mmCIF file of C-alpha atoms (C1' of nucleotides) in Angstrom:
data_model
loop_
_atom_site.group_PDB
_atom_site.id
_atom_site.type_symbol
_atom_site.label_atom_id
_atom_site.label_comp_id
_atom_site.label_asym_id
_atom_site.label_seq_id
_atom_site.Cartn_x
_atom_site.Cartn_y
_atom_site.Cartn_z
ATOM 1 C CA MET A 1 3.969 31.279 56.447
ATOM 2 C CA ARG A 2 6.422 28.272 57.525
ATOM 3 C CA ILE A 3 7.666 28.972 61.141
ATOM 4 C CA ALA A 4 10.194 26.561 62.540
ATOM 5 C CA THR A 5 11.934 26.183 66.062
ATOM 6 C CA TRP A 6 15.244 24.541 66.550
ATOM 7 C CA ASN A 7 17.227 24.208 69.836
ATOM 8 C CA VAL A 8 20.764 23.991 67.835
ATOM 9 C CA ASN A 9 22.968 23.498 70.937
ATOM 10 C CA SER A 10 25.344 25.845 70.104
ATOM 11 C CA VAL A 11 24.721 28.598 67.122
ATOM 12 C CA THR A 12 28.618 28.732 66.361
ATOM 13 C CA ALA A 13 29.212 24.997 65.987
ATOM 14 C CA ARG A 14 25.868 24.260 64.375
ATOM 15 C CA LEU A 15 26.349 27.602 61.715
ATOM 16 C CA PRO A 16 26.981 25.370 58.660
ATOM 17 C CA ARG A 17 24.247 22.989 59.373
ATOM 18 C CA LEU A 18 22.038 26.028 60.138
ATOM 19 C CA LEU A 19 22.959 27.834 56.956
ATOM 20 C CA ALA A 20 22.442 24.746 54.920
ATOM 21 C CA TRP A 21 18.992 24.053 56.806
ATOM 22 C CA LEU A 22 17.903 27.562 56.123
ATOM 23 C CA GLU A 23 18.423 27.107 52.537
ATOM 24 C CA SER A 24 16.880 24.102 51.984
ATOM 25 C CA ALA A 25 14.075 23.818 54.475
ATOM 26 C CA LYS A 26 13.280 27.888 53.278
ATOM 27 C CA PRO A 27 11.304 28.733 56.804
ATOM 28 C CA ASP A 28 9.866 32.270 56.879
ATOM 29 C CA VAL A 29 10.577 32.403 60.888
ATOM 30 C CA VAL A 30 12.884 30.241 62.834
ATOM 31 C CA CYS A 31 12.501 30.128 66.955
ATOM 32 C CA LEU A 32 16.709 29.009 67.993
ATOM 33 C CA GLN A 33 17.393 27.901 71.410
ATOM 34 C CA GLU A 34 20.833 27.365 73.021
ATOM 35 C CA LEU A 35 22.540 29.606 71.458
ATOM 36 C CA LYS A 36 25.428 29.436 73.831
ATOM 37 C CA CYS A 37 26.604 33.095 72.554
ATOM 38 C CA ALA A 38 26.519 36.236 73.770
ATOM 39 C CA THR A 39 24.152 38.498 71.807
ATOM 40 C CA ASP A 40 26.969 40.438 69.877
ATOM 41 C CA ALA A 41 28.409 37.440 68.899
ATOM 42 C CA PHE A 42 25.624 35.965 67.216
ATOM 43 C CA PRO A 43 26.266 35.145 63.593
ATOM 44 C CA GLY A 44 23.986 37.883 62.243
ATOM 45 C CA GLU A 45 25.647 38.686 58.834
ATOM 46 C CA GLN A 46 25.808 35.377 57.835
ATOM 47 C CA VAL A 47 22.173 34.613 58.138
ATOM 48 C CA ALA A 48 21.649 38.397 56.617
ATOM 49 C CA GLU A 49 23.129 37.101 53.522
ATOM 50 C CA LEU A 50 20.293 34.618 52.932
ATOM 51 C CA GLY A 51 17.859 37.127 53.974
ATOM 52 C CA TYR A 52 17.290 36.799 57.395
ATOM 53 C CA GLU A 53 17.201 39.636 59.898
ATOM 54 C CA ALA A 54 18.080 38.128 63.745
ATOM 55 C CA ALA A 55 17.016 39.281 67.003
ATOM 56 C CA ALA A 56 19.114 37.604 69.570
ATOM 57 C CA TYR A 57 19.222 37.347 73.221
ATOM 58 C CA GLY A 58 22.617 35.611 74.907
ATOM 59 C CA THR A 59 25.108 36.044 77.679
ATOM 60 C CA GLY A 60 27.678 33.310 76.386
ATOM 61 C CA ARG A 61 28.460 30.049 77.931
ATOM 62 C CA TRP A 62 24.874 28.628 78.124
ATOM 63 C CA ASN A 63 21.559 29.370 77.493
ATOM 64 C CA GLY A 64 20.592 31.908 74.615
ATOM 65 C CA VAL A 65 17.313 32.512 72.072
ATOM 66 C CA ALA A 66 16.904 34.024 69.093
ATOM 67 C CA ILE A 67 14.540 34.747 66.383
ATOM 68 C CA LEU A 68 15.201 34.723 62.436
ATOM 69 C CA SER A 69 12.821 36.101 60.427
ATOM 70 C CA ARG A 70 12.627 37.249 56.255
ATOM 71 C CA VAL A 71 9.009 38.533 56.912
ATOM 72 C CA GLY A 72 10.167 41.431 59.146
ATOM 73 C CA ILE A 73 10.877 41.553 62.780
ATOM 74 C CA GLU A 74 9.253 44.099 65.174
ATOM 75 C CA ASP A 75 8.232 44.491 68.830
ATOM 76 C CA VAL A 76 11.369 42.486 70.179
ATOM 77 C CA ARG A 77 10.813 41.836 73.589
ATOM 78 C CA ARG A 78 13.635 40.069 75.403
ATOM 79 C CA GLY A 79 12.761 38.103 78.932
ATOM 80 C CA LEU A 80 9.704 37.343 80.241
ATOM 81 C CA ILE A 81 7.301 39.363 82.003
ATOM 82 C CA ASP A 82 8.215 39.249 86.197
ATOM 83 C CA GLU A 83 10.601 36.482 85.171
ATOM 84 C CA PRO A 84 12.624 34.977 87.951
ATOM 85 C CA VAL A 85 16.278 34.719 88.434
ATOM 86 C CA TYR A 86 18.520 31.597 89.137
ATOM 87 C CA GLU A 87 21.208 32.257 91.591
ATOM 88 C CA ASP A 88 20.944 35.929 91.651
ATOM 89 C CA ALA A 89 21.057 36.163 87.501
ATOM 90 C CA SER A 90 18.216 36.638 85.086
ATOM 91 C CA GLU A 91 18.826 33.980 82.303
ATOM 92 C CA PRO A 92 18.353 34.430 78.534
ATOM 93 C CA ARG A 93 15.967 32.065 77.863
ATOM 94 C CA ALA A 94 12.957 33.809 76.116
ATOM 95 C CA ILE A 95 12.566 36.456 73.255
ATOM 96 C CA GLY A 96 9.536 37.649 71.580
ATOM 97 C CA ALA A 97 8.686 39.325 68.010
ATOM 98 C CA THR A 98 6.033 40.184 65.868
ATOM 99 C CA CYS A 99 7.076 38.512 62.346
ATOM 100 C CA ASP A 100 4.568 39.907 59.511
ATOM 101 C CA GLY A 101 1.559 39.990 61.829
ATOM 102 C CA VAL A 102 2.363 36.698 63.974
ATOM 103 C CA ARG A 103 3.474 37.252 67.447
ATOM 104 C CA VAL A 104 6.325 34.352 68.291
ATOM 105 C CA TRP A 105 8.160 33.696 71.256
ATOM 106 C CA SER A 106 11.624 31.250 71.276
ATOM 107 C CA VAL A 107 11.829 29.828 74.688
ATOM 108 C CA TYR A 108 14.466 27.444 76.286
ATOM 109 C CA VAL A 109 12.562 26.233 79.443
ATOM 110 C CA PRO A 110 15.204 25.576 82.389
ATOM 111 C CA ASN A 111 15.709 22.115 82.259
ATOM 112 C CA GLY A 112 15.079 21.532 86.181
ATOM 113 C CA ARG A 113 18.283 18.734 86.549
ATOM 114 C CA GLU A 114 16.201 16.565 89.157
ATOM 115 C CA PRO A 115 12.715 16.977 91.242
ATOM 116 C CA GLY A 116 13.750 18.855 94.394
ATOM 117 C CA HIS A 117 16.651 20.751 93.092
ATOM 118 C CA GLU A 118 16.633 24.164 93.244
ATOM 119 C CA HIS A 119 16.743 24.312 89.436
ATOM 120 C CA TYR A 120 13.560 22.429 89.376
ATOM 121 C CA ALA A 121 11.520 24.869 91.489
ATOM 122 C CA TYR A 122 13.402 27.462 89.440
ATOM 123 C CA LYS A 123 11.882 25.759 86.129
ATOM 124 C CA LEU A 124 8.369 25.565 87.594
ATOM 125 C CA ARG A 125 8.330 29.392 88.747
ATOM 126 C CA TRP A 126 9.859 30.423 85.151
ATOM 127 C CA LEU A 127 6.904 28.451 83.647
ATOM 128 C CA GLU A 128 4.549 30.505 85.793
ATOM 129 C CA ALA A 129 6.251 33.498 84.426
ATOM 130 C CA LEU A 130 5.223 31.973 81.093
ATOM 131 C CA ARG A 131 1.946 31.858 81.663
ATOM 132 C CA GLY A 132 1.712 35.558 82.687
ATOM 133 C CA THR A 133 3.554 36.202 79.662
ATOM 134 C CA VAL A 134 1.253 34.281 77.295
ATOM 135 C CA ILE A 135 -2.201 36.032 79.323
ATOM 136 C CA SER A 136 -0.622 39.441 78.776
ATOM 137 C CA GLU A 137 0.381 39.045 74.780
ATOM 138 C CA SER A 138 -2.230 36.550 73.556
ATOM 139 C CA ASP A 139 -5.269 38.878 73.050
ATOM 140 C CA GLY A 140 -6.830 36.864 69.895
ATOM 141 C CA ALA A 141 -6.532 39.664 67.922
ATOM 142 C CA ARG A 142 -3.083 38.023 66.102
ATOM 143 C CA PRO A 143 -2.074 34.632 65.494
ATOM 144 C CA PHE A 144 0.426 34.251 68.731
ATOM 145 C CA ALA A 145 2.287 30.852 69.398
ATOM 146 C CA VAL A 146 5.323 29.944 71.889
ATOM 147 C CA LEU A 147 7.695 27.759 70.098
ATOM 148 C CA GLY A 148 10.847 26.142 71.952
ATOM 149 C CA ASP A 149 12.595 23.485 73.878
ATOM 150 C CA PHE A 150 10.360 22.920 76.663
ATOM 151 C CA ASN A 151 12.094 20.461 78.506
ATOM 152 C CA ILE A 152 8.697 18.845 79.183
ATOM 153 C CA ALA A 153 7.509 15.289 77.489
ATOM 154 C CA PRO A 154 3.745 16.576 77.600
ATOM 155 C CA THR A 155 2.473 12.632 77.750
ATOM 156 C CA ASP A 156 4.313 9.402 78.669
ATOM 157 C CA GLU A 157 4.020 8.363 74.559
ATOM 158 C CA ASP A 158 6.562 11.293 74.289
ATOM 159 C CA VAL A 159 9.161 9.509 75.644
ATOM 160 C CA TRP A 160 10.422 6.082 74.262
ATOM 161 C CA ASP A 161 10.280 4.093 77.416
ATOM 162 C CA ILE A 162 8.481 5.856 80.571
ATOM 163 C CA SER A 163 9.374 3.024 82.852
ATOM 164 C CA LEU A 164 13.112 4.878 82.933
ATOM 165 C CA PHE A 165 11.597 8.064 84.086
ATOM 166 C CA THR A 166 10.896 7.396 87.376
ATOM 167 C CA GLU A 167 12.060 10.259 89.759
ATOM 168 C CA SER A 168 13.036 12.412 86.759
ATOM 169 C CA THR A 169 12.673 15.456 85.365
ATOM 170 C CA HIS A 170 10.134 16.379 82.314
ATOM 171 C CA VAL A 171 7.356 14.030 83.166
ATOM 172 C CA THR A 172 6.367 15.214 86.438
ATOM 173 C CA ASP A 173 2.644 16.232 87.332
ATOM 174 C CA ALA A 174 3.734 19.516 88.394
ATOM 175 C CA GLU A 175 5.936 20.321 84.890
ATOM 176 C CA ARG A 176 2.818 18.521 82.973
ATOM 177 C CA LYS A 177 0.148 20.854 85.242
ATOM 178 C CA ALA A 178 2.706 23.716 83.875
ATOM 179 C CA LEU A 179 1.453 22.816 80.162
ATOM 180 C CA ALA A 180 -1.854 22.471 81.171
ATOM 181 C CA VAL A 181 -2.360 25.943 82.307
ATOM 182 C CA LEU A 182 -0.897 27.029 79.610
ATOM 183 C CA ARG A 183 -3.861 25.339 77.340
ATOM 184 C CA GLU A 184 -6.306 26.718 80.055
ATOM 185 C CA ALA A 185 -4.965 30.118 78.750
ATOM 186 C CA GLY A 186 -5.889 29.325 75.327
ATOM 187 C CA LEU A 187 -3.013 27.563 73.511
ATOM 188 C CA SER A 188 -3.102 24.308 72.230
ATOM 189 C CA ASP A 189 -0.199 21.760 71.272
ATOM 190 C CA VAL A 190 0.339 21.544 67.560
ATOM 191 C CA LEU A 191 1.468 18.114 67.305
ATOM 192 C CA PRO A 192 4.351 17.742 64.419
ATOM 193 C CA ARG A 193 4.046 14.293 62.477
ATOM 194 C CA ALA A 194 7.098 12.134 62.136
ATOM 195 C CA LEU A 195 9.101 11.333 59.150
ATOM 196 C CA LYS A 196 9.828 8.146 60.123
ATOM 197 C CA TYR A 197 8.350 5.712 63.005
ATOM 198 C CA ASP A 198 5.340 6.478 64.957
ATOM 199 C CA LYS A 199 6.396 9.056 67.354
ATOM 200 C CA PRO A 200 7.267 12.741 66.621
ATOM 201 C CA TYR A 201 10.315 12.550 68.821
ATOM 202 C CA THR A 202 12.451 16.228 68.568
ATOM 203 C CA TYR A 203 15.411 14.909 71.058
ATOM 204 C CA TRP A 204 17.780 12.204 70.912
ATOM 205 C CA ASP A 205 20.588 11.800 73.475
ATOM 206 C CA TYR A 206 23.958 11.931 71.815
ATOM 207 C CA ARG A 207 25.109 8.983 73.773
ATOM 208 C CA GLN A 208 24.200 5.036 73.611
ATOM 209 C CA LEU A 209 23.081 5.257 70.235
ATOM 210 C CA ALA A 210 19.978 7.035 71.297
ATOM 211 C CA PHE A 211 19.011 8.278 67.526
ATOM 212 C CA PRO A 212 19.653 4.937 65.802
ATOM 213 C CA LYS A 213 17.621 3.226 67.898
ATOM 214 C CA ASN A 214 15.198 6.256 68.627
ATOM 215 C CA ASN A 215 15.410 6.180 72.208
ATOM 216 C CA GLY A 216 13.744 10.121 71.729
ATOM 217 C CA MET A 217 11.826 12.449 73.584
ATOM 218 C CA ARG A 218 8.860 15.016 72.272
ATOM 219 C CA ILE A 219 10.028 18.140 74.266
ATOM 220 C CA ASP A 220 10.126 20.676 71.542
ATOM 221 C CA LEU A 221 6.970 22.012 71.246
ATOM 222 C CA VAL A 222 4.674 24.587 69.479
ATOM 223 C CA TYR A 223 1.946 25.940 72.023
ATOM 224 C CA ALA A 224 -0.405 27.893 69.943
ATOM 225 C CA ASP A 225 -3.371 30.021 70.141
ATOM 226 C CA ALA A 226 -6.604 29.482 68.160
ATOM 227 C CA LYS A 227 -5.828 32.035 65.392
ATOM 228 C CA PHE A 228 -2.517 30.421 64.803
ATOM 229 C CA ALA A 229 -3.534 26.748 65.277
ATOM 230 C CA GLY A 230 -6.643 26.966 63.368
ATOM 231 C CA SER A 231 -4.166 28.159 60.298
ATOM 232 C CA VAL A 232 -2.098 25.195 60.372
ATOM 233 C CA THR A 233 -1.750 22.942 57.132
ATOM 234 C CA ASP A 234 1.292 20.935 57.995
ATOM 235 C CA ALA A 235 3.790 20.359 60.963
ATOM 236 C CA TYR A 236 6.457 17.915 61.054
ATOM 237 C CA VAL A 237 9.878 16.959 62.657
ATOM 238 C CA ASP A 238 12.656 17.157 60.413
ATOM 239 C CA ARG A 239 14.734 14.233 61.825
ATOM 240 C CA GLU A 240 17.323 14.342 58.941
ATOM 241 C CA GLU A 241 18.857 16.818 60.661
ATOM 242 C CA ARG A 242 19.579 14.752 63.626
ATOM 243 C CA LYS A 243 21.761 12.843 61.457
ATOM 244 C CA GLY A 244 25.479 12.878 60.882
ATOM 245 C CA LYS A 245 28.491 14.674 61.789
ATOM 246 C CA GLY A 246 28.038 17.696 63.563
ATOM 247 C CA ALA A 247 24.170 17.466 64.283
ATOM 248 C CA SER A 248 22.383 19.004 67.400
ATOM 249 C CA ASP A 249 20.887 16.750 69.601
ATOM 250 C CA HIS A 250 17.481 18.347 68.833
ATOM 251 C CA ALA A 251 15.739 18.015 65.452
ATOM 252 C CA PRO A 252 13.822 21.258 64.190
ATOM 253 C CA VAL A 253 9.945 21.255 64.058
ATOM 254 C CA VAL A 254 8.457 22.961 61.181
ATOM 255 C CA VAL A 255 5.126 24.537 61.051
ATOM 256 C CA ASP A 256 3.004 25.575 57.638
ATOM 257 C CA LEU A 257 0.322 28.196 58.172
ATOM 258 C CA THR A 258 -2.017 29.661 55.723
ATOM 259 C CA VAL A 259 -1.348 33.241 57.094
ATOM 260 C "C1'" DA B 1 23.299 3.393 57.649
ATOM 261 C "C1'" DT B 2 21.674 7.451 61.610
ATOM 262 C "C1'" DG B 3 26.172 4.203 65.087
ATOM 263 C "C1'" DC B 4 28.013 3.688 71.345
ATOM 264 C "C1'" DC B 5 28.376 12.567 73.808
ATOM 265 C "C1'" DT B 6 28.992 17.297 72.577
ATOM 266 C "C1'" DG B 7 30.098 22.223 73.428
ATOM 267 C "C1'" DG B 8 32.397 25.801 76.079
ATOM 268 C "C1'" DG B 9 35.328 27.970 79.300
ATOM 269 C "C1'" DT B 10 37.664 28.864 84.655
ATOM 270 C "C1'" DA B 11 40.921 24.614 79.696
ATOM 271 C "C1'" DT B 12 43.827 19.889 78.980
ATOM 272 C "C1'" DC B 13 39.357 18.934 83.707
ATOM 273 C "C1'" DC B 14 34.587 20.736 84.465
ATOM 274 C "C1'" DC B 15 29.796 21.755 84.186
ATOM 275 C "C1'" DA B 16 25.814 21.360 82.177
ATOM 276 C "C1'" DG B 17 22.484 19.143 79.336
ATOM 277 C "C1'" DA B 18 17.877 15.690 79.661
#
DNA sequence: ATGCCTGGGTATCCCAGA
């Protein structure tokens, strides 16, 4: 089975590239983030023509997540257990589904904006709810993984220049502790290989030639339980998708499994 | 070449992204 995660930065704007990529990469399951469209506006018919069923969860302008599967999709759950709200609103940032016996979650962790900001506190509360959902759903009986844009660089090696990240989100101790808590809950970081250079970055800002300079960050992660991680045969970042006109600022992470 | 932001909506500026 091939499972991928990709922050597409608007599924509407990215649709031509998404469809072409589905045809070339041939993933069985795809976790999408930043749909920027409402559930009803998701391009389900277009992906169905390529053999994919879709479960989407979006409210429009911001956020939005989905799972595509060509091996079946069951037990869809929208939102985390005991999910926090931001400014009194629940945001579409998590969706779970079972695809051919594998339980996957597609997550778009809040950005945080800056340490001390209310959005940062929300990010940490949201990650606590993710932990609770992981504990509730990962029983070891079936392969389980959380895939998506975590908006956290796990180590200093996961950003191009850590000296530029003082007083910044994505690298703080509290955010990294939230990842450590997920590892303590039985998940492990499935580290992809890079197709070029030495670091498997997954995000490069649109500005200041970040991609040509390889000023990237590894923030799109695959956190998998033992059954899932133990069946991984390969994992890579498809940086080709960051190239050219009409690219997302994130590249897909692709994982191959024996299950 | 991979090339100096992009997407979407309250729209022709503003907010968010990381």
